[in-house]
PDB file of C-alpha atoms in Angstrom:
ATOM      1  CA  MET A  27      10.677 -29.677   2.042  1.00  0.00           C
ATOM      2  CA  ARG A  28      11.930 -26.492   0.552  1.00  0.00           C
ATOM      3  CA  LYS A  29      11.607 -25.554  -3.060  1.00  0.00           C
ATOM      4  CA  VAL A  30      13.357 -22.726  -4.831  1.00  0.00           C
ATOM      5  CA  VAL A  31      11.869 -21.111  -7.960  1.00  0.00           C
ATOM      6  CA  HIS A  32      13.567 -18.514 -10.231  1.00  0.00           C
ATOM      7  CA  LYS A  33      11.111 -16.313 -11.889  1.00  0.00           C
ATOM      8  CA  LEU A  34      11.269 -12.858 -13.395  1.00  0.00           C
ATOM      9  CA  PHE A  35       8.495 -10.214 -13.119  1.00  0.00           C
ATOM     10  CA  TRP A  36       8.305  -6.785 -14.553  1.00  0.00           C
ATOM     11  CA  MET A  37       7.995  -4.203 -11.753  1.00  0.00           C
ATOM     12  CA  TRP A  38       4.539  -3.170 -12.999  1.00  0.00           C
ATOM     13  CA  ASP A  39       3.404  -6.695 -12.917  1.00  0.00           C
ATOM     14  CA  PHE A  40       3.631  -6.769  -9.122  1.00  0.00           C
ATOM     15  CA  ASP A  41      -0.024  -7.925  -8.894  1.00  0.00           C
ATOM     16  CA  LYS A  42       0.767 -10.784 -11.234  1.00  0.00           C
ATOM     17  CA  GLU A  43       3.664 -11.709  -8.922  1.00  0.00           C
ATOM     18  CA  GLU A  44       1.351 -11.571  -5.880  1.00  0.00           C
ATOM     19  CA  LYS A  45      -1.259 -13.736  -7.646  1.00  0.00           C
ATOM     20  CA  TRP A  46       1.328 -16.328  -8.511  1.00  0.00           C
ATOM     21  CA  LEU A  47       2.616 -16.380  -4.931  1.00  0.00           C
ATOM     22  CA  ASN A  48      -0.884 -16.905  -3.684  1.00  0.00           C
ATOM     23  CA  GLU A  49      -1.572 -19.630  -6.279  1.00  0.00           C
ATOM     24  CA  MET A  50       1.587 -21.375  -4.926  1.00  0.00           C
ATOM     25  CA  ALA A  51       0.382 -20.986  -1.352  1.00  0.00           C
ATOM     26  CA  ALA A  52      -3.069 -22.462  -2.379  1.00  0.00           C
ATOM     27  CA  LYS A  53      -1.129 -25.523  -3.819  1.00  0.00           C
ATOM     28  CA  GLY A  54       0.669 -25.944  -0.433  1.00  0.00           C
ATOM     29  CA  LEU A  55       3.916 -23.838  -1.102  1.00  0.00           C
ATOM     30  CA  ALA A  56       4.232 -20.963   1.124  1.00  0.00           C
ATOM     31  CA  LEU A  57       6.767 -18.297   0.430  1.00  0.00           C
ATOM     32  CA  ILE A  58       9.631 -18.292   3.089  1.00  0.00           C
ATOM     33  CA  SER A  59      12.297 -15.946   1.551  1.00  0.00           C
ATOM     34  CA  VAL A  60      12.987 -13.812  -1.494  1.00  0.00           C
ATOM     35  CA  GLY A  61      16.118 -12.812  -3.403  1.00  0.00           C
ATOM     36  CA  TYR A  62      17.374 -11.947  -6.917  1.00  0.00           C
ATOM     37  CA  PHE A  63      14.514 -13.407  -8.969  1.00  0.00           C
ATOM     38  CA  ARG A  64      14.428 -16.198  -6.521  1.00  0.00           C
ATOM     39  CA  TYR A  65      11.579 -17.412  -4.355  1.00  0.00           C
ATOM     40  CA  GLU A  66      11.938 -19.978  -1.839  1.00  0.00           C
ATOM     41  CA  PHE A  67       8.911 -21.977  -0.528  1.00  0.00           C
ATOM     42  CA  GLU A  68       8.182 -24.295   2.253  1.00  0.00           C
ATOM     43  CA  ASP A  69       5.429 -26.833   2.562  1.00  0.00           C
ATOM     44  CA  CYS A  70       2.266 -25.617   4.105  1.00  0.00           C
ATOM     45  CA  VAL A  71      -1.324 -26.725   4.458  1.00  0.00           C
ATOM     46  CA  PRO A  72      -2.825 -25.732   0.969  1.00  0.00           C
ATOM     47  CA  GLY A  73      -4.583 -22.516   1.345  1.00  0.00           C
ATOM     48  CA  GLU A  74      -3.166 -21.848   4.806  1.00  0.00           C
ATOM     49  CA  TYR A  75      -1.532 -18.501   3.974  1.00  0.00           C
ATOM     50  CA  LYS A  76      -2.284 -15.362   2.036  1.00  0.00           C
ATOM     51  CA  ILE A  77       0.713 -13.555   0.532  1.00  0.00           C
ATOM     52  CA  CYS A  78       0.926  -9.732   0.093  1.00  0.00           C
ATOM     53  CA  SER A  79       3.778  -7.612  -1.287  1.00  0.00           C
ATOM     54  CA  GLU A  80       4.404  -3.965  -1.256  1.00  0.00           C
ATOM     55  CA  PHE A  81       6.894  -1.547  -2.896  1.00  0.00           C
ATOM     56  CA  LEU A  82       8.227   0.551  -0.062  1.00  0.00           C
ATOM     57  CA  GLY A  83       9.411   3.660  -2.011  1.00  0.00           C
ATOM     58  CA  ASN A  84      10.342   6.447   0.201  1.00  0.00           C
ATOM     59  CA  ARG A  85       9.942   4.270   3.166  1.00  0.00           C
ATOM     60  CA  PHE A  86      12.949   2.354   2.007  1.00  0.00           C
ATOM     61  CA  SER A  87      15.331   3.773   4.509  1.00  0.00           C
ATOM     62  CA  GLY A  88      16.239   1.379   7.317  1.00  0.00           C
ATOM     63  CA  VAL A  89      14.351   3.218  10.098  1.00  0.00           C
ATOM     64  CA  GLU A  90      11.163   3.930   8.167  1.00  0.00           C
ATOM     65  CA  SER A  91      10.908   0.382   6.714  1.00  0.00           C
ATOM     66  CA  ALA A  92      11.682  -1.207  10.069  1.00  0.00           C
ATOM     67  CA  LYS A  93       8.857   0.959  11.624  1.00  0.00           C
ATOM     68  CA  TYR A  94       6.398  -0.181   8.969  1.00  0.00           C
ATOM     69  CA  ILE A  95       7.305  -3.857   9.068  1.00  0.00           C
ATOM     70  CA  GLU A  96       7.008  -3.794  12.940  1.00  0.00           C
ATOM     71  CA  PHE A  97       3.545  -2.131  12.565  1.00  0.00           C
ATOM     72  CA  LEU A  98       2.433  -4.912  10.203  1.00  0.00           C
ATOM     73  CA  GLU A  99       3.781  -7.613  12.544  1.00  0.00           C
ATOM     74  CA  GLU A 100       1.703  -6.083  15.371  1.00  0.00           C
ATOM     75  CA  THR A 101      -1.328  -6.766  13.219  1.00  0.00           C
ATOM     76  CA  GLY A 102      -0.561 -10.362  12.873  1.00  0.00           C
ATOM     77  CA  ALA A 103       1.302 -10.391   9.540  1.00  0.00           C
ATOM     78  CA  GLU A 104       4.470 -12.378   9.178  1.00  0.00           C
ATOM     79  CA  HIS A 105       7.437 -10.617   7.500  1.00  0.00           C
ATOM     80  CA  VAL A 106       8.641 -13.139   5.000  1.00  0.00           C
ATOM     81  CA  GLY A 107      11.487 -11.021   3.430  1.00  0.00           C
ATOM     82  CA  THR A 108      12.715  -7.937   2.042  1.00  0.00           C
ATOM     83  CA  PHE A 109      14.258  -7.747  -1.503  1.00  0.00           C
ATOM     84  CA  SER A 110      15.461  -4.551  -2.909  1.00  0.00           C
ATOM     85  CA  ASN A 111      12.650  -2.007  -2.409  1.00  0.00           C
ATOM     86  CA  TRP A 112      10.006  -4.833  -1.937  1.00  0.00           C
ATOM     87  CA  VAL A 113       8.680  -6.258   1.139  1.00  0.00           C
ATOM     88  CA  TYR A 114       6.676  -9.568   1.455  1.00  0.00           C
ATOM     89  CA  PHE A 115       4.270 -10.638   4.157  1.00  0.00           C
ATOM     90  CA  ARG A 116       2.118 -13.603   4.734  1.00  0.00           C
ATOM     91  CA  LYS A 117      -0.795 -14.286   7.164  1.00  0.00           C
ATOM     92  CA  LYS A 118      -2.814 -17.292   8.002  1.00  0.00           C
ATOM     93  CA  THR A 119      -6.073 -17.065   5.960  1.00  0.00           C
ATOM     94  CA  SER A 120      -8.162 -18.538   8.872  1.00  0.00           C
ATOM     95  CA  GLU A 121      -7.938 -15.231  10.650  1.00  0.00           C
ATOM     96  CA  GLU A 122      -9.334 -12.860   8.090  1.00  0.00           C
ATOM     97  CA  SER A 123      -8.884 -11.829   4.491  1.00  0.00           C
ATOM     98  CA  PHE A 124      -5.424 -10.337   4.187  1.00  0.00           C
ATOM     99  CA  GLN A 125      -4.607  -7.369   2.057  1.00  0.00           C
ATOM    100  CA  LEU A 126      -2.542  -4.230   2.681  1.00  0.00           C
ATOM    101  CA  PHE A 127      -4.818  -1.577   1.291  1.00  0.00           C
ATOM    102  CA  SER A 128      -8.549  -1.393   1.735  1.00  0.00           C
ATOM    103  CA  ASP A 129      -9.850   1.805   0.062  1.00  0.00           C
ATOM    104  CA  TYR A 130      -9.492   3.625  -3.223  1.00  0.00           C
ATOM    105  CA  SER A 131      -7.484   6.600  -1.841  1.00  0.00           C
ATOM    106  CA  SER A 132      -4.749   4.291  -0.293  1.00  0.00           C
ATOM    107  CA  ARG A 133      -4.598   2.055  -3.515  1.00  0.00           C
ATOM    108  CA  ILE A 134      -4.330   5.210  -5.616  1.00  0.00           C
ATOM    109  CA  GLN A 135      -1.409   6.614  -3.378  1.00  0.00           C
ATOM    110  CA  TYR A 136       0.365   3.248  -3.627  1.00  0.00           C
ATOM    111  CA  LEU A 137       0.093   3.244  -7.490  1.00  0.00           C
ATOM    112  CA  THR A 138       1.477   6.803  -7.388  1.00  0.00           C
ATOM    113  CA  ARG A 139       4.387   5.638  -5.310  1.00  0.00           C
ATOM    114  CA  ILE A 140       5.317   2.893  -7.916  1.00  0.00           C
ATOM    115  CA  ILE A 141       4.647   5.264 -10.972  1.00  0.00           C
ATOM    116  CA  ARG A 142       6.921   7.996  -9.487  1.00  0.00           C
ATOM    117  CA  PHE A 143       9.755   5.456  -9.126  1.00  0.00           C
ATOM    118  CA  ILE A 144       9.380   4.040 -12.705  1.00  0.00           C
ATOM    119  CA  ALA A 145       9.085   7.533 -14.115  1.00  0.00           C
ATOM    120  CA  LEU A 146      12.350   8.591 -12.385  1.00  0.00           C
ATOM    121  CA  LEU A 147      14.119   5.233 -13.514  1.00  0.00           C
ATOM    122  CA  GLY A 148      12.808   5.540 -17.093  1.00  0.00           C
ATOM    123  CA  GLY A 149      13.492   9.265 -17.293  1.00  0.00           C
ATOM    124  CA  LEU A 150      17.017   8.954 -16.158  1.00  0.00           C
ATOM    125  CA  ASN A 151      17.618   6.148 -18.788  1.00  0.00           C
ATOM    126  CA  LEU A 152      16.063   8.252 -21.619  1.00  0.00           C
ATOM    127  CA  TYR A 153      18.187  11.190 -20.576  1.00  0.00           C
ATOM    128  CA  MET A 154      21.341   9.133 -20.388  1.00  0.00           C
ATOM    129  CA  GLY A 155      20.415   7.471 -23.703  1.00  0.00           C
ATOM    130  CA  CYS A 156      20.237  10.605 -25.555  1.00  0.00           C
ATOM    131  CA  PHE A 157      23.288  11.995 -23.891  1.00  0.00           C
ATOM    132  CA  ASN A 158      25.368   8.893 -24.809  1.00  0.00           C
ATOM    133  CA  LEU A 159      24.038   8.508 -28.249  1.00  0.00           C
ATOM    134  CA  PHE A 160      23.924  11.995 -29.578  1.00  0.00           C
ATOM    135  CA  LEU A 161      26.376  14.106 -27.518  1.00  0.00           C
ATOM    136  CA  PHE A 162      29.024  12.441 -25.504  1.00  0.00           C
ATOM    137  CA  PHE A 163      29.956   9.356 -27.406  1.00  0.00           C
ATOM    138  CA  TYR A 164      28.955  10.397 -30.881  1.00  0.00           C
ATOM    139  CA  HIS A 165      30.346   7.857 -33.379  1.00  0.00           C
ATOM    140  CA  ASN A 166      31.776   5.803 -30.639  1.00  0.00           C
ATOM    141  CA  LEU A 167      30.712   2.151 -30.732  1.00  0.00           C
ATOM    142  CA  TYR A 168      30.719   1.631 -27.031  1.00  0.00           C
ATOM    143  CA  GLY A 169      28.927   4.744 -26.269  1.00  0.00           C
ATOM    144  CA  ASN A 170      26.352   3.921 -28.935  1.00  0.00           C
ATOM    145  CA  LEU A 171      25.726   0.526 -27.424  1.00  0.00           C
ATOM    146  CA  ILE A 172      25.275   1.903 -23.848  1.00  0.00           C
ATOM    147  CA  GLY A 173      23.096   4.617 -25.269  1.00  0.00           C
ATOM    148  CA  THR A 174      20.827   2.221 -27.082  1.00  0.00           C
ATOM    149  CA  ILE A 175      20.541   0.122 -23.957  1.00  0.00           C
ATOM    150  CA  ASN A 176      19.581   3.191 -21.992  1.00  0.00           C
ATOM    151  CA  LEU A 177      16.913   4.129 -24.488  1.00  0.00           C
ATOM    152  CA  LEU A 178      15.484   0.638 -24.617  1.00  0.00           C
ATOM    153  CA  ILE A 179      15.242   0.465 -20.793  1.00  0.00           C
ATOM    154  CA  GLY A 180      13.698   3.933 -20.811  1.00  0.00           C
ATOM    155  CA  ALA A 181      11.096   2.856 -23.417  1.00  0.00           C
ATOM    156  CA  ILE A 182      10.215  -0.298 -21.514  1.00  0.00           C
ATOM    157  CA  CYS A 183       9.753   1.740 -18.416  1.00  0.00           C
ATOM    158  CA  MET A 184       7.473   4.175 -20.100  1.00  0.00           C
ATOM    159  CA  ILE A 185       5.314   1.285 -21.414  1.00  0.00           C
ATOM    160  CA  GLY A 186       5.032  -0.124 -18.027  1.00  0.00           C
ATOM    161  CA  MET A 187       4.211   3.354 -16.417  1.00  0.00           C
ATOM    162  CA  THR A 188       1.598   3.857 -18.978  1.00  0.00           C
ATOM    163  CA  ARG A 189      -0.100   0.612 -17.907  1.00  0.00           C
ATOM    164  CA  LEU A 190       0.079   1.738 -14.219  1.00  0.00           C
ATOM    165  CA  ILE A 191      -1.311   5.122 -15.082  1.00  0.00           C
ATOM    166  CA  ARG A 192      -4.247   3.534 -16.913  1.00  0.00           C
ATOM    167  CA  LYS A 193      -4.915   1.336 -13.877  1.00  0.00           C
ATOM    168  CA  ARG A 194      -4.786   4.345 -11.577  1.00  0.00           C
ATOM    169  CA  LYS A 195      -7.245   6.232 -13.823  1.00  0.00           C
ATOM    170  CA  LYS A 196      -9.725   3.423 -13.614  1.00  0.00           C
ATOM    171  CA  LEU A 197      -9.293   3.598  -9.685  1.00  0.00           C
ATOM    172  CA  LYS A 198      -9.907   7.307  -9.713  1.00  0.00           C
ATOM    173  CA  THR A 199     -13.002   7.025 -11.939  1.00  0.00           C
ATOM    174  CA  GLU A 200     -14.378   4.526  -9.297  1.00  0.00           C
ATOM    175  CA  GLN A 201     -13.362   6.886  -6.527  1.00  0.00           C
ATOM    176  CA  GLN A 202     -15.613   9.566  -7.901  1.00  0.00           C
ATOM    177  CA  ILE A 203     -18.579   7.290  -7.011  1.00  0.00           C
ATOM    178  CA  PHE A 204     -17.404   5.040  -4.164  1.00  0.00           C
ATOM    179  CA  GLU A 205     -15.016   5.459  -1.347  1.00  0.00           C
TER     180      GLU A 205
ATOM    181  CA  MET B  17     -12.171  24.087   5.946  1.00  0.00           C
ATOM    182  CA  SER B  18     -14.442  21.605   7.605  1.00  0.00           C
ATOM    183  CA  ASN B  19     -16.709  21.262   4.695  1.00  0.00           C
ATOM    184  CA  GLN B  20     -14.724  18.403   3.393  1.00  0.00           C
ATOM    185  CA  ALA B  21     -16.079  14.908   3.970  1.00  0.00           C
ATOM    186  CA  LEU B  22     -13.929  12.445   5.965  1.00  0.00           C
ATOM    187  CA  THR B  23     -13.307   9.031   4.520  1.00  0.00           C
ATOM    188  CA  GLU B  24     -15.000   6.238   6.203  1.00  0.00           C
ATOM    189  CA  ALA B  25     -11.559   4.944   7.316  1.00  0.00           C
ATOM    190  CA  VAL B  26     -10.554   8.208   8.964  1.00  0.00           C
ATOM    191  CA  TYR B  27     -14.001   8.645  10.505  1.00  0.00           C
ATOM    192  CA  TYR B  28     -13.827   5.262  12.290  1.00  0.00           C
ATOM    193  CA  ILE B  29     -10.152   5.566  13.205  1.00  0.00           C
ATOM    194  CA  LEU B  30     -10.866   8.943  14.899  1.00  0.00           C
ATOM    195  CA  LEU B  31     -13.905   7.322  16.616  1.00  0.00           C
ATOM    196  CA  SER B  32     -11.863   4.492  17.838  1.00  0.00           C
ATOM    197  CA  LEU B  33      -9.125   6.790  19.311  1.00  0.00           C
ATOM    198  CA  VAL B  34     -11.538   8.411  21.742  1.00  0.00           C
ATOM    199  CA  LYS B  35      -9.756   5.835  23.918  1.00  0.00           C
ATOM    200  CA  PRO B  36      -6.146   5.099  23.522  1.00  0.00           C
ATOM    201  CA  LEU B  37      -5.487   2.183  21.220  1.00  0.00           C
ATOM    202  CA  HIS B  38      -2.651   0.755  19.196  1.00  0.00           C
ATOM    203  CA  GLY B  39      -2.767  -0.146  15.534  1.00  0.00           C
ATOM    204  CA  TYR B  40      -4.140  -3.543  15.624  1.00  0.00           C
ATOM    205  CA  GLY B  41      -6.602  -2.400  18.314  1.00  0.00           C
ATOM    206  CA  ILE B  42      -8.020   0.240  15.804  1.00  0.00           C
ATOM    207  CA  MET B  43      -8.390  -2.442  13.176  1.00  0.00           C
ATOM    208  CA  GLN B  44     -10.403  -4.691  15.552  1.00  0.00           C
ATOM    209  CA  ASN B  45     -12.424  -1.788  16.969  1.00  0.00           C
ATOM    210  CA  VAL B  46     -13.335  -0.643  13.625  1.00  0.00           C
ATOM    211  CA  GLU B  47     -14.513  -4.008  12.481  1.00  0.00           C
ATOM    212  CA  GLN B  48     -16.510  -4.380  15.599  1.00  0.00           C
ATOM    213  CA  LEU B  49     -18.093  -0.990  15.434  1.00  0.00           C
ATOM    214  CA  SER B  50     -19.234  -1.584  11.860  1.00  0.00           C
ATOM    215  CA  ASN B  51     -20.508  -5.145  12.592  1.00  0.00           C
ATOM    216  CA  GLY B  52     -17.662  -6.628  10.445  1.00  0.00           C
ATOM    217  CA  ARG B  53     -18.523  -4.403   7.504  1.00  0.00           C
ATOM    218  CA  VAL B  54     -15.381  -2.280   7.461  1.00  0.00           C
ATOM    219  CA  LYS B  55     -12.106  -4.181   7.524  1.00  0.00           C
ATOM    220  CA  LEU B  56      -9.236  -1.759   7.638  1.00  0.00           C
ATOM    221  CA  ALA B  57      -6.143  -3.108   5.879  1.00  0.00           C
ATOM    222  CA  ALA B  58      -2.899  -2.537   7.805  1.00  0.00           C
ATOM    223  CA  GLY B  59      -1.200  -0.462   4.881  1.00  0.00           C
ATOM    224  CA  THR B  60      -4.151   1.835   4.615  1.00  0.00           C
ATOM    225  CA  LEU B  61      -4.271   2.279   8.397  1.00  0.00           C
ATOM    226  CA  TYR B  62      -0.564   3.118   8.644  1.00  0.00           C
ATOM    227  CA  GLY B  63      -0.910   5.746   5.999  1.00  0.00           C
ATOM    228  CA  ALA B  64      -3.985   7.185   7.603  1.00  0.00           C
ATOM    229  CA  ILE B  65      -2.274   7.166  11.046  1.00  0.00           C
ATOM    230  CA  ASN B  66       0.698   9.141   9.637  1.00  0.00           C
ATOM    231  CA  THR B  67      -1.521  11.668   8.026  1.00  0.00           C
ATOM    232  CA  LEU B  68      -3.674  12.246  11.103  1.00  0.00           C
ATOM    233  CA  LEU B  69      -0.519  12.735  13.130  1.00  0.00           C
ATOM    234  CA  GLU B  70       0.865  15.164  10.845  1.00  0.00           C
ATOM    235  CA  LYS B  71      -2.535  17.103  10.891  1.00  0.00           C
ATOM    236  CA  GLY B  72      -2.419  17.071  14.664  1.00  0.00           C
ATOM    237  CA  TRP B  73      -5.979  15.144  14.807  1.00  0.00           C
ATOM    238  CA  ILE B  74      -4.330  12.416  16.914  1.00  0.00           C
ATOM    239  CA  VAL B  75      -1.179  12.125  18.972  1.00  0.00           C
ATOM    240  CA  ALA B  76       1.098   9.075  19.801  1.00  0.00           C
ATOM    241  CA  LEU B  77       1.308   8.330  23.560  1.00  0.00           C
ATOM    242  CA  ALA B  78       4.643   7.638  25.244  1.00  0.00           C
ATOM    243  CA  GLU B  79       5.409   3.901  24.910  1.00  0.00           C
ATOM    244  CA  GLU B  80       4.818   1.860  27.796  1.00  0.00           C
ATOM    245  CA  LYS B  81       7.646  -0.310  29.131  1.00  0.00           C
ATOM    246  CA  GLU B  82       6.001  -3.812  29.104  1.00  0.00           C
ATOM    247  CA  SER B  83       4.600  -3.466  25.543  1.00  0.00           C
ATOM    248  CA  ARG B  84       6.378  -2.067  22.569  1.00  0.00           C
ATOM    249  CA  LYS B  85       3.116  -1.313  20.674  1.00  0.00           C
ATOM    250  CA  LYS B  86       2.529   2.381  20.161  1.00  0.00           C
ATOM    251  CA  GLU B  87      -0.697   3.722  21.208  1.00  0.00           C
ATOM    252  CA  TYR B  88      -2.580   6.746  19.814  1.00  0.00           C
ATOM    253  CA  VAL B  89      -5.346   9.012  21.053  1.00  0.00           C
ATOM    254  CA  ILE B  90      -7.553  11.680  19.517  1.00  0.00           C
ATOM    255  CA  THR B  91      -6.854  15.323  20.088  1.00  0.00           C
ATOM    256  CA  ASP B  92      -9.390  18.270  20.666  1.00  0.00           C
ATOM    257  CA  LEU B  93      -8.869  19.233  17.030  1.00  0.00           C
ATOM    258  CA  GLY B  94      -9.703  15.645  15.965  1.00  0.00           C
ATOM    259  CA  LYS B  95     -12.754  15.651  18.163  1.00  0.00           C
ATOM    260  CA  GLN B  96     -13.813  18.952  16.506  1.00  0.00           C
ATOM    261  CA  MET B  97     -13.397  17.377  13.208  1.00  0.00           C
ATOM    262  CA  LEU B  98     -15.564  14.427  14.162  1.00  0.00           C
ATOM    263  CA  ARG B  99     -18.346  16.726  15.377  1.00  0.00           C
ATOM    264  CA  CYS B 100     -18.262  18.578  12.112  1.00  0.00           C
ATOM    265  CA  GLU B 101     -18.487  15.300  10.259  1.00  0.00           C
ATOM    266  CA  ILE B 102     -21.484  14.201  12.281  1.00  0.00           C
ATOM    267  CA  VAL B 103     -23.275  17.511  11.428  1.00  0.00           C
ATOM    268  CA  ARG B 104     -22.610  16.714   7.805  1.00  0.00           C
ATOM    269  CA  LEU B 105     -23.704  13.262   8.034  1.00  0.00           C
ATOM    270  CA  LYS B 106     -26.889  14.191   9.827  1.00  0.00           C
ATOM    271  CA  GLU B 107     -27.517  16.546   6.970  1.00  0.00           C
ATOM    272  CA  LEU B 108     -27.122  13.811   4.375  1.00  0.00           C
ATOM    273  CA  ILE B 109     -29.519  11.309   6.215  1.00  0.00           C
ATOM    274  CA  GLU B 110     -32.186  13.985   6.903  1.00  0.00           C
ATOM    275  CA  ASN B 111     -32.269  15.224   3.259  1.00  0.00           C
ATOM    276  CA  GLY B 112     -32.186  11.596   2.100  1.00  0.00           C
ATOM    277  CA  ASN B 113     -35.051  10.536   4.386  1.00  0.00           C
ATOM    278  CA  HIS B 114     -37.031  13.652   3.725  1.00  0.00           C
ATOM    279  CA  ILE B 115     -36.994  13.490  -0.053  1.00  0.00           C
ATOM    280  CA  LEU B 116     -37.549   9.725  -0.304  1.00  0.00           C
ATOM    281  CA  GLU B 117     -40.553   9.923   2.122  1.00  0.00           C
ATOM    282  CA  GLU B 118     -42.030  12.674   0.018  1.00  0.00           C
ATOM    283  CA  GLU B 119     -41.746  10.500  -2.923  1.00  0.00           C
ATOM    284  CA  ALA B 120     -43.460   7.600  -1.214  1.00  0.00           C
TER     285      ALA B 120
END
């Protein structure tokens, strides 16, 4: 039996999404495809699969992401699907614990990849927001509306980014002592 | 230049590539070498392989026809880095043993 669930996660809550997908897998629903805020599951033996997701960032281009997915498939991971800039894998848990990053330096690099993207997205929105509100469409209702939306998106991105930066700082502190 | 410590992952990847291996082979070899203690995750390994290729410490071998899996092998420069690291690790162990034995 297949089951479709619509759910929305903030980009910086990627670990919450992963946790939720793994809770579903533990209940006997394994992720089979992804789409616009849409997750499709199929029945599985409870706890059979472990799910991992990753933001590809610069590896987004077709060749680069295909190379990466192929590499992961060689290691026994199953490519569940790609949505936008995110890729989802699953692996039978009986084999070994499945995760994509196993040391501090690669986890920090990964967070940096996401932080850079959010910074760019947020920065662009703040810039366009100021531009729309104060320069281009001054006293123009339509321009003001777009500008306000831009500023709002920009502000939300900055809040999310701050959270990830805090998380990265924690990892960096640990990295000073452990590898 | 070679005063810098290698990460555990890089050290074991280089050590594994004294013989040509593909990605999954490296993961298995590292786990075996460390008696199951070090489990390299695939994303971490992928990043490390790309960095080591850029640095010229390892090279990719021409792909064989029957298997599509890409194999890698250590270069002379990579071996040199490994030897430097072993000297460094020896220093750590000798100092550690020496000082703790004095204490006892």
